Amino acid sequence: MSRKHSHTDSVIGIDIGGTGIKGGIVRLKDGEMVGERYRIDTPQPSTPQAVATVVKAIVDELMTREHAPADDAPVGITFPAIISHGVARSAANVDKSWIDADVDKIFGDELGRDVQVMNDADAAGLAEARYGAGEGVKGTVLVITLGTGIGSAFIHDGRLIPNAELGHLEIDGFDAESKASASARERDNLSWDEYAVRLQRYFEHVEFLFSPELFIIGGGISKRSQDYLPLLKLRTKIVPAQLQNNAGIVGGALQAAVHFKITK
Ligand code: BGC
C-alpha cells in the first residue's frame, strides 16, 4: 500500500549487508548524508524477522535526530540479493529463507511506512553514477562492490540496468566471489599482493566480457584502494567509489525518493 507523504527534505537509507546493517539520513538536494551513520551487526541467522527487527531499530534511532525526515517519509532499503518487483530471488550471503520472500512487504509491515527495496550494489552504483566517480561518464560503467560477497551495478549512460550478478561469474571453476571478495581475502589471510592476483584475474575477465569505460570499486575496502589498485594491470580505468561505503545508503534513499516522487 502506498501512502500520501508530507513534504520532506531528507530520506532514510538502510544498507543491508551480509555482515552489517547501516543506516543514514540523506539530504535530497545534494545526496549528502547528514550526521553519522548508524550500524548494527547483521543478526545470525539472518532470518527475515531478525533482520526486520534490526532495520526497525536503526530507523527508530535515526528518527530521534535533529535532521530526521518527516514521520511518514518512505525509507529506501538495499538488500544483498536479486530483487525483482520487491521480491528476493536469491540469497548468497543471507539466510536462505529470504528466497522468494516479499522483502518490500516484510519491511513495510515492520516499519509501518512505505519502503522501496533494491539490490545493494545497484543502489551503490546509482549513487556513484549520480554523485560520485561515475558522474557524467558516457557508455558502460561497472560498479563492483567488494565486501562479504561481490556485488555489481551495470550503468549505461547514467542509467542502471538492474540485477547484474557479476559476483557469481564462474572463473577457473569457482564462483568468483568465493575467491575475490573482501571476506575471501580475510578468510584466506591474503596479503594485498596476493589478493591483487585474484582481483586481476577477476577484473580482466569482466573487462573482456563487457569492455566498460570505467570500473568503480565500492564496499568497505574501497578506502584501502591504494593497497591493491596500483597492482592491477587493466585497459580500463579503475577508481575507488567516491562515496566509499556510504554509497548504498545514499543510492537506496535516492531511489525511494524518486519512486515515491518526493525528489527535490
Ligand atoms: C549477491 C548480490 C549482492 C552482493 C553484494 C552477492 O552474493 O548475489 O545480489 O549484491 O553479494 O552484497
Short mmCIF file of N, CA and C in Angstrom, two decimals, residues 11-14 21-26 32-39 58 61-68 246 249:
data_model
loop_
_atom_site.label_atom_id
_atom_site.label_comp_id
_atom_site.label_asym_id
_atom_site.label_seq_id
_atom_site.Cartn_x
_atom_site.Cartn_y
_atom_site.Cartn_z
N VAL A 11 15.59 11.67 3.32
CA VAL A 11 15.01 10.33 3.35
C VAL A 11 16.04 9.42 4.02
N ILE A 12 15.56 8.44 4.78
CA ILE A 12 16.46 7.48 5.40
C ILE A 12 16.81 6.38 4.39
N GLY A 13 18.11 6.05 4.34
CA GLY A 13 18.55 4.91 3.54
C GLY A 13 19.13 3.86 4.47
N ILE A 14 18.78 2.60 4.24
CA ILE A 14 19.30 1.48 5.05
C ILE A 14 19.99 0.50 4.10
N ILE A 21 24.41 -3.97 9.09
CA ILE A 21 23.26 -3.22 8.56
C ILE A 21 23.48 -1.77 8.97
N LYS A 22 23.53 -0.87 7.96
CA LYS A 22 23.90 0.52 8.22
C LYS A 22 22.79 1.45 7.74
N GLY A 23 22.57 2.52 8.47
CA GLY A 23 21.56 3.46 8.04
C GLY A 23 22.05 4.89 8.16
N GLY A 24 21.44 5.79 7.41
CA GLY A 24 21.79 7.19 7.50
C GLY A 24 20.66 8.04 6.94
N ILE A 25 20.75 9.34 7.24
CA ILE A 25 19.76 10.30 6.72
C ILE A 25 20.39 10.99 5.51
N VAL A 26 19.70 10.98 4.39
CA VAL A 26 20.27 11.51 3.15
C VAL A 26 19.48 12.76 2.73
N GLU A 32 23.87 14.26 0.02
CA GLU A 32 24.82 14.18 1.16
C GLU A 32 24.18 13.46 2.33
N MET A 33 24.99 12.67 3.05
CA MET A 33 24.50 12.07 4.29
C MET A 33 24.63 13.09 5.40
N VAL A 34 23.54 13.29 6.14
CA VAL A 34 23.58 14.27 7.23
C VAL A 34 23.81 13.52 8.54
N GLY A 35 24.87 13.85 9.23
CA GLY A 35 25.17 13.18 10.51
C GLY A 35 25.84 11.83 10.28
N GLU A 36 26.14 11.19 11.39
CA GLU A 36 26.84 9.91 11.36
C GLU A 36 25.92 8.81 10.88
N ARG A 37 26.53 7.76 10.29
CA ARG A 37 25.69 6.60 10.00
C ARG A 37 25.58 5.75 11.26
N TYR A 38 24.57 4.91 11.29
CA TYR A 38 24.33 4.07 12.46
C TYR A 38 24.37 2.63 12.00
N ARG A 39 25.16 1.79 12.69
CA ARG A 39 25.39 0.42 12.21
C ARG A 39 25.14 -0.60 13.31
N ILE A 58 17.25 0.64 13.67
CA ILE A 58 18.07 1.69 13.04
C ILE A 58 17.19 2.88 12.65
N GLU A 61 16.32 4.89 15.73
CA GLU A 61 17.42 5.74 16.20
C GLU A 61 17.56 6.98 15.33
N LEU A 62 17.51 6.78 14.01
CA LEU A 62 17.71 7.92 13.10
C LEU A 62 16.58 8.94 13.24
N MET A 63 15.37 8.45 13.55
CA MET A 63 14.22 9.35 13.67
C MET A 63 14.29 10.23 14.92
N THR A 64 15.20 9.91 15.86
CA THR A 64 15.32 10.77 17.04
C THR A 64 16.24 11.98 16.74
N ARG A 65 16.86 12.00 15.58
CA ARG A 65 17.86 13.03 15.31
C ARG A 65 17.25 14.34 14.80
N GLU A 66 18.03 15.38 14.94
CA GLU A 66 17.57 16.71 14.57
C GLU A 66 17.13 16.81 13.10
N HIS A 67 17.90 16.16 12.21
CA HIS A 67 17.59 16.28 10.78
C HIS A 67 16.73 15.14 10.24
N ALA A 68 16.01 14.48 11.14
CA ALA A 68 15.19 13.33 10.71
C ALA A 68 14.15 13.77 9.68
N ASN A 246 29.34 4.51 1.95
CA ASN A 246 28.00 5.09 2.17
C ASN A 246 27.17 5.09 0.90
N ILE A 249 23.69 3.43 1.12
CA ILE A 249 22.70 4.20 1.90
C ILE A 249 22.14 5.34 1.03
#
